[in-house]
Amino acid sequence: MSSRRLPHTTANVRITGQCWYQGLLEGEVSAGQYTWLFQWQFKQGELSVSPSLGRALIQEPLGRFLEQQDYQLEPGGDYSFTLRCEL
């Protein structure tokens, strides 16, 4: 077994809007040198992330984070999670 540590990057999430009636959560996520805007329509289970540059790296881990933390996330709140990659 190797003693090397896996690469990791901290992703910072800021929730900018929420509408329970529409089932919508909006925010911004940044990791490394990248920043993305997202809209999560949690009633439909749809997550959109823009811009497209680097989206493949963040969309799946962000979706897992949002699903795990959904009822704890509030507008104006700052949150973070760890990506198992280096950006």
mmCIF file as gemmi writes it, N, C-alpha and C atoms, coordinates in Angstrom:
data_model
loop_
_atom_site.group_PDB
_atom_site.id
_atom_site.type_symbol
_atom_site.label_atom_id
_atom_site.label_alt_id
_atom_site.label_comp_id
_atom_site.label_asym_id
_atom_site.label_entity_id
_atom_site.label_seq_id
_atom_site.pdbx_PDB_ins_code
_atom_site.Cartn_x
_atom_site.Cartn_y
_atom_site.Cartn_z
_atom_site.occupancy
_atom_site.B_iso_or_equiv
_atom_site.pdbx_formal_charge
_atom_site.auth_seq_id
_atom_site.auth_asym_id
_atom_site.pdbx_PDB_model_num
ATOM 1 N N . MET Axp A 1 ? 0.832 -1.18 0 1 0 ? 1 A 1
ATOM 2 C CA . MET Axp A 1 ? 0 0 0 1 0 ? 1 A 1
ATOM 3 C C . MET Axp A 1 ? 0.881 1.249 0 1 0 ? 1 A 1
ATOM 4 N N . SER Axp A 2 ? 0.531 2.182 -0.802 1 0 ? 2 A 1
ATOM 5 C CA . SER Axp A 2 ? 1.315 3.402 -0.944 1 0 ? 2 A 1
ATOM 6 C C . SER Axp A 2 ? 0.931 4.42 0.125 1 0 ? 2 A 1
ATOM 7 N N . SER Axp A 3 ? 1.881 5.205 0.552 1 0 ? 3 A 1
ATOM 8 C CA . SER Axp A 3 ? 1.601 6.239 1.546 1 0 ? 3 A 1
ATOM 9 C C . SER Axp A 3 ? 1.286 7.584 0.897 1 0 ? 3 A 1
ATOM 10 N N . ARG Axp A 4 ? 1.185 7.593 -0.435 1 0 ? 4 A 1
ATOM 11 C CA . ARG Axp A 4 ? 0.865 8.845 -1.135 1 0 ? 4 A 1
ATOM 12 C C . ARG Axp A 4 ? -0.562 9.258 -0.83 1 0 ? 4 A 1
ATOM 13 N N . ARG Axp A 5 ? -0.752 10.526 -0.67 1 0 ? 5 A 1
ATOM 14 C CA . ARG Axp A 5 ? -2.089 11.069 -0.432 1 0 ? 5 A 1
ATOM 15 C C . ARG Axp A 5 ? -2.76 11.347 -1.769 1 0 ? 5 A 1
ATOM 16 N N . LEU Axp A 6 ? -4.044 11.109 -1.81 1 0 ? 6 A 1
ATOM 17 C CA . LEU Axp A 6 ? -4.807 11.418 -3.018 1 0 ? 6 A 1
ATOM 18 C C . LEU Axp A 6 ? -4.908 12.928 -3.176 1 0 ? 6 A 1
ATOM 19 N N . PRO Axp A 7 ? -4.882 13.406 -4.413 1 0 ? 7 A 1
ATOM 20 C CA . PRO Axp A 7 ? -5.052 14.858 -4.609 1 0 ? 7 A 1
ATOM 21 C C . PRO Axp A 7 ? -6.458 15.272 -4.188 1 0 ? 7 A 1
ATOM 22 N N . HIS Axp A 8 ? -6.574 16.482 -3.687 1 0 ? 8 A 1
ATOM 23 C CA . HIS Axp A 8 ? -7.885 16.992 -3.302 1 0 ? 8 A 1
ATOM 24 C C . HIS Axp A 8 ? -7.93 18.509 -3.456 1 0 ? 8 A 1
ATOM 25 N N . THR Axp A 9 ? -9.131 19 -3.635 1 0 ? 9 A 1
ATOM 26 C CA . THR Axp A 9 ? -9.385 20.431 -3.774 1 0 ? 9 A 1
ATOM 27 C C . THR Axp A 9 ? -10.639 20.754 -2.987 1 0 ? 9 A 1
ATOM 28 N N . THR Axp A 10 ? -10.648 21.86 -2.295 1 0 ? 10 A 1
ATOM 29 C CA . THR Axp A 10 ? -11.842 22.295 -1.572 1 0 ? 10 A 1
ATOM 30 C C . THR Axp A 10 ? -12.721 23.111 -2.507 1 0 ? 10 A 1
ATOM 31 N N . ALA Axp A 11 ? -13.985 22.734 -2.574 1 0 ? 11 A 1
ATOM 32 C CA . ALA Axp A 11 ? -14.974 23.482 -3.353 1 0 ? 11 A 1
ATOM 33 C C . ALA Axp A 11 ? -15.799 24.318 -2.372 1 0 ? 11 A 1
ATOM 34 N N . ASN Axp A 12 ? -15.931 25.589 -2.658 1 0 ? 12 A 1
ATOM 35 C CA . ASN Axp A 12 ? -16.701 26.507 -1.814 1 0 ? 12 A 1
ATOM 36 C C . ASN Axp A 12 ? -18.028 26.817 -2.482 1 0 ? 12 A 1
ATOM 37 N N . VAL Axp A 13 ? -19.099 26.684 -1.726 1 0 ? 13 A 1
ATOM 38 C CA . VAL Axp A 13 ? -20.456 26.863 -2.243 1 0 ? 13 A 1
ATOM 39 C C . VAL Axp A 13 ? -21.117 28.02 -1.514 1 0 ? 13 A 1
ATOM 40 N N . ARG Axp A 14 ? -21.73 28.908 -2.272 1 0 ? 14 A 1
ATOM 41 C CA . ARG Axp A 14 ? -22.517 30.005 -1.701 1 0 ? 14 A 1
ATOM 42 C C . ARG Axp A 14 ? -23.917 29.899 -2.279 1 0 ? 14 A 1
ATOM 43 N N . ILE Axp A 15 ? -24.91 29.852 -1.411 1 0 ? 15 A 1
ATOM 44 C CA . ILE Axp A 15 ? -26.298 29.785 -1.83 1 0 ? 15 A 1
ATOM 45 C C . ILE Axp A 15 ? -26.807 31.21 -1.984 1 0 ? 15 A 1
ATOM 46 N N . THR Axp A 16 ? -27.301 31.536 -3.181 1 0 ? 16 A 1
ATOM 47 C CA . THR Axp A 16 ? -27.743 32.903 -3.459 1 0 ? 16 A 1
ATOM 48 C C . THR Axp A 16 ? -29.258 33.041 -3.542 1 0 ? 16 A 1
ATOM 49 N N . GLY Axp A 17 ? -29.952 31.927 -3.719 1 0 ? 17 A 1
ATOM 50 C CA . GLY Axp A 17 ? -31.416 32.008 -3.817 1 0 ? 17 A 1
ATOM 51 C C . GLY Axp A 17 ? -32.056 30.659 -3.576 1 0 ? 17 A 1
ATOM 52 N N . GLN Axp A 18 ? -33.305 30.729 -3.113 1 0 ? 18 A 1
ATOM 53 C CA . GLN Axp A 18 ? -34.03 29.501 -2.811 1 0 ? 18 A 1
ATOM 54 C C . GLN Axp A 18 ? -35.52 29.775 -2.926 1 0 ? 18 A 1
ATOM 55 N N . CYS Axp A 19 ? -36.236 28.846 -3.532 1 0 ? 19 A 1
ATOM 56 C CA . CYS Axp A 19 ? -37.688 28.952 -3.613 1 0 ? 19 A 1
ATOM 57 C C . CYS Axp A 19 ? -38.271 27.554 -3.401 1 0 ? 19 A 1
ATOM 58 N N . TRP Axp A 20 ? -38.83 27.317 -2.232 1 0 ? 20 A 1
ATOM 59 C CA . TRP Axp A 20 ? -39.401 26.012 -1.922 1 0 ? 20 A 1
ATOM 60 C C . TRP Axp A 20 ? -40.604 25.722 -2.808 1 0 ? 20 A 1
ATOM 61 N N . TYR Axp A 21 ? -41.387 26.74 -3.118 1 0 ? 21 A 1
ATOM 62 C CA . TYR Axp A 21 ? -42.584 26.558 -3.942 1 0 ? 21 A 1
ATOM 63 C C . TYR Axp A 21 ? -42.212 26.011 -5.329 1 0 ? 21 A 1
ATOM 64 N N . GLN Axp A 22 ? -41.172 26.584 -5.941 1 0 ? 22 A 1
ATOM 65 C CA . GLN Axp A 22 ? -40.719 26.144 -7.259 1 0 ? 22 A 1
ATOM 66 C C . GLN Axp A 22 ? -39.749 24.97 -7.187 1 0 ? 22 A 1
ATOM 67 N N . GLY Axp A 23 ? -39.265 24.67 -5.98 1 0 ? 23 A 1
ATOM 68 C CA . GLY Axp A 23 ? -38.29 23.593 -5.833 1 0 ? 23 A 1
ATOM 69 C C . GLY Axp A 23 ? -36.947 23.955 -6.437 1 0 ? 23 A 1
ATOM 70 N N . LEU Axp A 24 ? -36.459 25.172 -6.136 1 0 ? 24 A 1
ATOM 71 C CA . LEU Axp A 24 ? -35.27 25.712 -6.78 1 0 ? 24 A 1
ATOM 72 C C . LEU Axp A 24 ? -34.26 26.21 -5.755 1 0 ? 24 A 1
ATOM 73 N N . LEU Axp A 25 ? -33.013 25.877 -5.997 1 0 ? 25 A 1
ATOM 74 C CA . LEU Axp A 25 ? -31.903 26.374 -5.204 1 0 ? 25 A 1
ATOM 75 C C . LEU Axp A 25 ? -30.864 26.905 -6.185 1 0 ? 25 A 1
ATOM 76 N N . GLU Axp A 26 ? -30.368 28.117 -5.964 1 0 ? 26 A 1
ATOM 77 C CA . GLU Axp A 26 ? -29.391 28.738 -6.858 1 0 ? 26 A 1
ATOM 78 C C . GLU Axp A 26 ? -28.155 29.12 -6.068 1 0 ? 26 A 1
ATOM 79 N N . GLY Axp A 27 ? -27.02 29.129 -6.756 1 0 ? 27 A 1
ATOM 80 C CA . GLY Axp A 27 ? -25.813 29.532 -6.069 1 0 ? 27 A 1
ATOM 81 C C . GLY Axp A 27 ? -24.601 29.563 -6.967 1 0 ? 27 A 1
ATOM 82 N N . GLU Axp A 28 ? -23.464 29.636 -6.289 1 0 ? 28 A 1
ATOM 83 C CA . GLU Axp A 28 ? -22.17 29.75 -6.936 1 0 ? 28 A 1
ATOM 84 C C . GLU Axp A 28 ? -21.237 28.748 -6.274 1 0 ? 28 A 1
ATOM 85 N N . VAL Axp A 29 ? -20.438 28.077 -7.057 1 0 ? 29 A 1
ATOM 86 C CA . VAL Axp A 29 ? -19.441 27.155 -6.517 1 0 ? 29 A 1
ATOM 87 C C . VAL Axp A 29 ? -18.094 27.498 -7.142 1 0 ? 29 A 1
ATOM 88 N N . SER Axp A 30 ? -17.052 27.502 -6.326 1 0 ? 30 A 1
ATOM 89 C CA . SER Axp A 30 ? -15.711 27.778 -6.832 1 0 ? 30 A 1
ATOM 90 C C . SER Axp A 30 ? -14.75 26.731 -6.29 1 0 ? 30 A 1
ATOM 91 N N . ALA Axp A 31 ? -13.809 26.361 -7.138 1 0 ? 31 A 1
ATOM 92 C CA . ALA Axp A 31 ? -12.772 25.395 -6.767 1 0 ? 31 A 1
ATOM 93 C C . ALA Axp A 31 ? -11.557 25.69 -7.628 1 0 ? 31 A 1
ATOM 94 N N . GLY Axp A 32 ? -10.408 25.764 -6.988 1 0 ? 32 A 1
ATOM 95 C CA . GLY Axp A 32 ? -9.205 26.119 -7.734 1 0 ? 32 A 1
ATOM 96 C C . GLY Axp A 32 ? -9.397 27.476 -8.379 1 0 ? 32 A 1
ATOM 97 N N . GLN Axp A 33 ? -9.122 27.562 -9.666 1 0 ? 33 A 1
ATOM 98 C CA . GLN Axp A 33 ? -9.26 28.831 -10.392 1 0 ? 33 A 1
ATOM 99 C C . GLN Axp A 33 ? -10.61 28.969 -11.085 1 0 ? 33 A 1
ATOM 100 N N . TYR Axp A 34 ? -11.508 28.014 -10.885 1 0 ? 34 A 1
ATOM 101 C CA . TYR Axp A 34 ? -12.794 28 -11.574 1 0 ? 34 A 1
ATOM 102 C C . TYR Axp A 34 ? -13.926 28.502 -10.675 1 0 ? 34 A 1
ATOM 103 N N . THR Axp A 35 ? -14.923 29.124 -11.302 1 0 ? 35 A 1
ATOM 104 C CA . THR Axp A 35 ? -16.154 29.523 -10.624 1 0 ? 35 A 1
ATOM 105 C C . THR Axp A 35 ? -17.314 29.211 -11.556 1 0 ? 35 A 1
ATOM 106 N N . TRP Axp A 36 ? -18.354 28.605 -10.994 1 0 ? 36 A 1
ATOM 107 C CA . TRP Axp A 36 ? -19.542 28.241 -11.762 1 0 ? 36 A 1
ATOM 108 C C . TRP Axp A 36 ? -20.784 28.743 -11.045 1 0 ? 36 A 1
ATOM 109 N N . LEU Axp A 37 ? -21.825 28.982 -11.801 1 0 ? 37 A 1
ATOM 110 C CA . LEU Axp A 37 ? -23.154 29.272 -11.271 1 0 ? 37 A 1
ATOM 111 C C . LEU Axp A 37 ? -23.983 28.009 -11.44 1 0 ? 37 A 1
ATOM 112 N N . PHE Axp A 38 ? -24.869 27.744 -10.491 1 0 ? 38 A 1
ATOM 113 C CA . PHE Axp A 38 ? -25.701 26.554 -10.627 1 0 ? 38 A 1
ATOM 114 C C . PHE Axp A 38 ? -27.143 26.847 -10.246 1 0 ? 38 A 1
ATOM 115 N N . GLN Axp A 39 ? -28.021 26.051 -10.805 1 0 ? 39 A 1
ATOM 116 C CA . GLN Axp A 39 ? -29.439 26.023 -10.444 1 0 ? 39 A 1
ATOM 117 C C . GLN Axp A 39 ? -29.792 24.563 -10.223 1 0 ? 39 A 1
ATOM 118 N N . TRP Axp A 40 ? -30.334 24.279 -9.063 1 0 ? 40 A 1
ATOM 119 C CA . TRP Axp A 40 ? -30.74 22.914 -8.76 1 0 ? 40 A 1
ATOM 120 C C . TRP Axp A 40 ? -32.25 22.896 -8.585 1 0 ? 40 A 1
ATOM 121 N N . GLN Axp A 41 ? -32.927 22.228 -9.492 1 0 ? 41 A 1
ATOM 122 C CA . GLN Axp A 41 ? -34.373 22.059 -9.396 1 0 ? 41 A 1
ATOM 123 C C . GLN Axp A 41 ? -34.599 20.734 -8.691 1 0 ? 41 A 1
ATOM 124 N N . PHE Axp A 42 ? -34.654 20.81 -7.347 1 0 ? 42 A 1
ATOM 125 C CA . PHE Axp A 42 ? -34.637 19.583 -6.564 1 0 ? 42 A 1
ATOM 126 C C . PHE Axp A 42 ? -35.904 18.756 -6.678 1 0 ? 42 A 1
ATOM 127 N N . LYS Axp A 43 ? -37.018 19.34 -7.043 1 0 ? 43 A 1
ATOM 128 C CA . LYS Axp A 43 ? -38.235 18.543 -7.246 1 0 ? 43 A 1
ATOM 129 C C . LYS Axp A 43 ? -38.101 17.642 -8.466 1 0 ? 43 A 1
ATOM 130 N N . GLN Axp A 44 ? -37.37 18.1 -9.484 1 0 ? 44 A 1
ATOM 131 C CA . GLN Axp A 44 ? -37.145 17.316 -10.693 1 0 ? 44 A 1
ATOM 132 C C . GLN Axp A 44 ? -35.807 16.575 -10.657 1 0 ? 44 A 1
ATOM 133 N N . GLY Axp A 45 ? -34.962 16.902 -9.695 1 0 ? 45 A 1
ATOM 134 C CA . GLY Axp A 45 ? -33.641 16.284 -9.617 1 0 ? 45 A 1
ATOM 135 C C . GLY Axp A 45 ? -32.706 16.726 -10.717 1 0 ? 45 A 1
ATOM 136 N N . GLU Axp A 46 ? -32.873 17.969 -11.206 1 0 ? 46 A 1
ATOM 137 C CA . GLU Axp A 46 ? -32.055 18.486 -12.305 1 0 ? 46 A 1
ATOM 138 C C . GLU Axp A 46 ? -31.098 19.564 -11.806 1 0 ? 46 A 1
ATOM 139 N N . LEU Axp A 47 ? -29.844 19.423 -12.174 1 0 ? 47 A 1
ATOM 140 C CA . LEU Axp A 47 ? -28.806 20.376 -11.806 1 0 ? 47 A 1
ATOM 141 C C . LEU Axp A 47 ? -28.2 20.939 -13.08 1 0 ? 47 A 1
ATOM 142 N N . SER Axp A 48 ? -28.201 22.26 -13.218 1 0 ? 48 A 1
ATOM 143 C CA . SER Axp A 48 ? -27.53 22.904 -14.351 1 0 ? 48 A 1
ATOM 144 C C . SER Axp A 48 ? -26.379 23.743 -13.813 1 0 ? 48 A 1
ATOM 145 N N . VAL Axp A 49 ? -25.25 23.653 -14.5 1 0 ? 49 A 1
ATOM 146 C CA . VAL Axp A 49 ? -24.029 24.344 -14.091 1 0 ? 49 A 1
ATOM 147 C C . VAL Axp A 49 ? -23.482 25.087 -15.303 1 0 ? 49 A 1
ATOM 148 N N . SER Axp A 50 ? -23.109 26.343 -15.113 1 0 ? 50 A 1
ATOM 149 C CA . SER Axp A 50 ? -22.504 27.115 -16.197 1 0 ? 50 A 1
ATOM 150 C C . SER Axp A 50 ? -21.378 27.982 -15.632 1 0 ? 50 A 1
ATOM 151 N N . PRO Axp A 51 ? -20.389 28.302 -16.408 1 0 ? 51 A 1
ATOM 152 C CA . PRO Axp A 51 ? -20.185 27.971 -17.812 1 0 ? 51 A 1
ATOM 153 C C . PRO Axp A 51 ? -19.772 26.51 -17.975 1 0 ? 51 A 1
ATOM 154 N N . SER Axp A 52 ? -19.632 26.101 -19.223 1 0 ? 52 A 1
ATOM 155 C CA . SER Axp A 52 ? -19.329 24.701 -19.521 1 0 ? 52 A 1
ATOM 156 C C . SER Axp A 52 ? -17.871 24.333 -19.23 1 0 ? 52 A 1
ATOM 157 N N . LEU Axp A 53 ? -16.968 25.312 -19.193 1 0 ? 53 A 1
ATOM 158 C CA . LEU Axp A 53 ? -15.553 25.042 -18.944 1 0 ? 53 A 1
ATOM 159 C C . LEU Axp A 53 ? -15.371 24.426 -17.554 1 0 ? 53 A 1
ATOM 160 N N . GLY Axp A 54 ? -14.918 23.197 -17.498 1 0 ? 54 A 1
ATOM 161 C CA . GLY Axp A 54 ? -14.682 22.509 -16.232 1 0 ? 54 A 1
ATOM 162 C C . GLY Axp A 54 ? -15.925 21.918 -15.593 1 0 ? 54 A 1
ATOM 163 N N . ARG Axp A 55 ? -17.067 22.044 -16.245 1 0 ? 55 A 1
ATOM 164 C CA . ARG Axp A 55 ? -18.333 21.565 -15.672 1 0 ? 55 A 1
ATOM 165 C C . ARG Axp A 55 ? -18.287 20.073 -15.361 1 0 ? 55 A 1
ATOM 166 N N . ALA Axp A 56 ? -17.639 19.286 -16.199 1 0 ? 56 A 1
ATOM 167 C CA . ALA Axp A 56 ? -17.574 17.838 -15.988 1 0 ? 56 A 1
ATOM 168 C C . ALA Axp A 56 ? -16.88 17.488 -14.672 1 0 ? 56 A 1
ATOM 169 N N . LEU Axp A 57 ? -16.004 18.335 -14.199 1 0 ? 57 A 1
ATOM 170 C CA . LEU Axp A 57 ? -15.293 18.083 -12.946 1 0 ? 57 A 1
ATOM 171 C C . LEU Axp A 57 ? -16.148 18.352 -11.715 1 0 ? 57 A 1
ATOM 172 N N . ILE Axp A 58 ? -17.099 19.258 -11.812 1 0 ? 58 A 1
ATOM 173 C CA . ILE Axp A 58 ? -17.825 19.712 -10.626 1 0 ? 58 A 1
ATOM 174 C C . ILE Axp A 58 ? -19.263 19.226 -10.554 1 0 ? 58 A 1
ATOM 175 N N . GLN Axp A 59 ? -19.9 18.953 -11.667 1 0 ? 59 A 1
ATOM 176 C CA . GLN Axp A 59 ? -21.338 18.699 -11.668 1 0 ? 59 A 1
ATOM 177 C C . GLN Axp A 59 ? -21.74 17.504 -10.794 1 0 ? 59 A 1
ATOM 178 N N . GLU Axp A 60 ? -21.096 16.38 -10.945 1 0 ? 60 A 1
ATOM 179 C CA . GLU Axp A 60 ? -21.473 15.196 -10.162 1 0 ? 60 A 1
ATOM 180 C C . GLU Axp A 60 ? -21.189 15.374 -8.667 1 0 ? 60 A 1
ATOM 181 N N . PRO Axp A 61 ? -19.979 15.822 -8.257 1 0 ? 61 A 1
ATOM 182 C CA . PRO Axp A 61 ? -19.749 16.016 -6.824 1 0 ? 61 A 1
ATOM 183 C C . PRO Axp A 61 ? -20.654 17.097 -6.214 1 0 ? 61 A 1
ATOM 184 N N . LEU Axp A 62 ? -20.932 18.156 -6.97 1 0 ? 62 A 1
ATOM 185 C CA . LEU Axp A 62 ? -21.839 19.197 -6.478 1 0 ? 62 A 1
ATOM 186 C C . LEU Axp A 62 ? -23.243 18.624 -6.285 1 0 ? 62 A 1
ATOM 187 N N . GLY Axp A 63 ? -23.701 17.826 -7.225 1 0 ? 63 A 1
ATOM 188 C CA . GLY Axp A 63 ? -25.016 17.205 -7.11 1 0 ? 63 A 1
ATOM 189 C C . GLY Axp A 63 ? -25.12 16.332 -5.869 1 0 ? 63 A 1
ATOM 190 N N . ARG Axp A 64 ? -24.083 15.531 -5.596 1 0 ? 64 A 1
ATOM 191 C CA . ARG Axp A 64 ? -24.076 14.693 -4.388 1 0 ? 64 A 1
ATOM 192 C C . ARG Axp A 64 ? -24.113 15.555 -3.134 1 0 ? 64 A 1
ATOM 193 N N . PHE Axp A 65 ? -23.314 16.632 -3.124 1 0 ? 65 A 1
ATOM 194 C CA . PHE Axp A 65 ? -23.29 17.533 -1.965 1 0 ? 65 A 1
ATOM 195 C C . PHE Axp A 65 ? -24.664 18.151 -1.73 1 0 ? 65 A 1
ATOM 196 N N . LEU Axp A 66 ? -25.292 18.648 -2.783 1 0 ? 66 A 1
ATOM 197 C CA . LEU Axp A 66 ? -26.603 19.284 -2.644 1 0 ? 66 A 1
ATOM 198 C C . LEU Axp A 66 ? -27.652 18.295 -2.134 1 0 ? 66 A 1
ATOM 199 N N . GLU Axp A 67 ? -27.629 17.074 -2.642 1 0 ? 67 A 1
ATOM 200 C CA . GLU Axp A 67 ? -28.592 16.073 -2.191 1 0 ? 67 A 1
ATOM 201 C C . GLU Axp A 67 ? -28.391 15.709 -0.726 1 0 ? 67 A 1
ATOM 202 N N . GLN Axp A 68 ? -27.144 15.629 -0.288 1 0 ? 68 A 1
ATOM 203 C CA . GLN Axp A 68 ? -26.854 15.268 1.101 1 0 ? 68 A 1
ATOM 204 C C . GLN Axp A 68 ? -27.19 16.396 2.071 1 0 ? 68 A 1
ATOM 205 N N . GLN Axp A 69 ? -27.021 17.637 1.64 1 0 ? 69 A 1
ATOM 206 C CA . GLN Axp A 69 ? -27.163 18.78 2.539 1 0 ? 69 A 1
ATOM 207 C C . GLN Axp A 69 ? -28.428 19.601 2.313 1 0 ? 69 A 1
ATOM 208 N N . ASP Axp A 70 ? -29.298 19.189 1.407 1 0 ? 70 A 1
ATOM 209 C CA . ASP Axp A 70 ? -30.369 20.045 0.896 1 0 ? 70 A 1
ATOM 210 C C . ASP Axp A 70 ? -31.189 20.784 1.957 1 0 ? 70 A 1
ATOM 211 N N . TYR Axp A 71 ? -31.644 20.155 2.987 1 0 ? 71 A 1
ATOM 212 C CA . TYR Axp A 71 ? -32.489 20.854 3.968 1 0 ? 71 A 1
ATOM 213 C C . TYR Axp A 71 ? -31.695 21.752 4.908 1 0 ? 71 A 1
ATOM 214 N N . GLN Axp A 72 ? -30.389 21.657 4.876 1 0 ? 72 A 1
ATOM 215 C CA . GLN Axp A 72 ? -29.544 22.482 5.741 1 0 ? 72 A 1
ATOM 216 C C . GLN Axp A 72 ? -29.023 23.731 5.033 1 0 ? 72 A 1
ATOM 217 N N . LEU Axp A 73 ? -29.198 23.811 3.724 1 0 ? 73 A 1
ATOM 218 C CA . LEU Axp A 73 ? -28.663 24.929 2.94 1 0 ? 73 A 1
ATOM 219 C C . LEU Axp A 73 ? -29.618 26.11 2.969 1 0 ? 73 A 1
ATOM 220 N N . GLU Axp A 74 ? -29.061 27.287 3.233 1 0 ? 74 A 1
ATOM 221 C CA . GLU Axp A 74 ? -29.871 28.504 3.314 1 0 ? 74 A 1
ATOM 222 C C . GLU Axp A 74 ? -29.25 29.614 2.481 1 0 ? 74 A 1
ATOM 223 N N . PRO Axp A 75 ? -30.08 30.482 1.885 1 0 ? 75 A 1
ATOM 224 C CA . PRO Axp A 75 ? -29.55 31.621 1.137 1 0 ? 75 A 1
ATOM 225 C C . PRO Axp A 75 ? -28.625 32.465 2.015 1 0 ? 75 A 1
ATOM 226 N N . GLY Axp A 76 ? -27.52 32.882 1.431 1 0 ? 76 A 1
ATOM 227 C CA . GLY Axp A 76 ? -26.522 33.662 2.155 1 0 ? 76 A 1
ATOM 228 C C . GLY Axp A 76 ? -25.512 32.785 2.865 1 0 ? 76 A 1
ATOM 229 N N . GLY Axp A 77 ? -25.76 31.491 2.9 1 0 ? 77 A 1
ATOM 230 C CA . GLY Axp A 77 ? -24.849 30.578 3.581 1 0 ? 77 A 1
ATOM 231 C C . GLY Axp A 77 ? -23.66 30.191 2.724 1 0 ? 77 A 1
ATOM 232 N N . ASP Axp A 78 ? -22.531 29.983 3.386 1 0 ? 78 A 1
ATOM 233 C CA . ASP Axp A 78 ? -21.309 29.53 2.726 1 0 ? 78 A 1
ATOM 234 C C . ASP Axp A 78 ? -20.987 28.128 3.224 1 0 ? 78 A 1
ATOM 235 N N . TYR Axp A 79 ? -20.715 27.228 2.301 1 0 ? 79 A 1
ATOM 236 C CA . TYR Axp A 79 ? -20.474 25.831 2.618 1 0 ? 79 A 1
ATOM 237 C C . TYR Axp A 79 ? -19.273 25.348 1.814 1 0 ? 79 A 1
ATOM 238 N N . SER Axp A 80 ? -18.757 24.186 2.15 1 0 ? 80 A 1
ATOM 239 C CA . SER Axp A 80 ? -17.638 23.63 1.383 1 0 ? 80 A 1
ATOM 240 C C . SER Axp A 80 ? -17.697 22.114 1.417 1 0 ? 80 A 1
ATOM 241 N N . PHE Axp A 81 ? -17.051 21.513 0.41 1 0 ? 81 A 1
ATOM 242 C CA . PHE Axp A 81 ? -16.869 20.067 0.369 1 0 ? 81 A 1
ATOM 243 C C . PHE Axp A 81 ? -15.566 19.792 -0.367 1 0 ? 81 A 1
ATOM 244 N N . THR Axp A 82 ? -15.076 18.575 -0.246 1 0 ? 82 A 1
ATOM 245 C CA . THR Axp A 82 ? -13.793 18.215 -0.829 1 0 ? 82 A 1
ATOM 246 C C . THR Axp A 82 ? -13.967 17.409 -2.098 1 0 ? 82 A 1
ATOM 247 N N . LEU Axp A 83 ? -13.256 17.822 -3.141 1 0 ? 83 A 1
ATOM 248 C CA . LEU Axp A 83 ? -13.194 17.083 -4.406 1 0 ? 83 A 1
ATOM 249 C C . LEU Axp A 83 ? -11.959 16.194 -4.366 1 0 ? 83 A 1
ATOM 250 N N . ARG Axp A 84 ? -12.061 15.006 -4.843 1 0 ? 84 A 1
ATOM 251 C CA . ARG Axp A 84 ? -10.911 14.099 -4.872 1 0 ? 84 A 1
ATOM 252 C C . ARG Axp A 84 ? -10.159 14.244 -6.205 1 0 ? 84 A 1
ATOM 253 N N . CYS Axp A 85 ? -9.768 15.456 -6.481 1 0 ? 85 A 1
ATOM 254 C CA . CYS Axp A 85 ? -8.959 15.742 -7.66 1 0 ? 85 A 1
ATOM 255 C C . CYS Axp A 85 ? -8.268 17.076 -7.427 1 0 ? 85 A 1
ATOM 256 N N . GLU Axp A 86 ? -7.342 17.38 -8.271 1 0 ? 86 A 1
ATOM 257 C CA . GLU Axp A 86 ? -6.635 18.65 -8.187 1 0 ? 86 A 1
ATOM 258 C C . GLU Axp A 86 ? -7.029 19.489 -9.382 1 0 ? 86 A 1
ATOM 259 N N . LEU Axp A 87 ? -7.475 20.711 -9.142 1 0 ? 87 A 1
ATOM 260 C CA . LEU Axp A 87 ? -7.878 21.599 -10.242 1 0 ? 87 A 1
ATOM 261 C C . LEU Axp A 87 ? -6.827 22.655 -10.478 1 0 ? 87 A 1
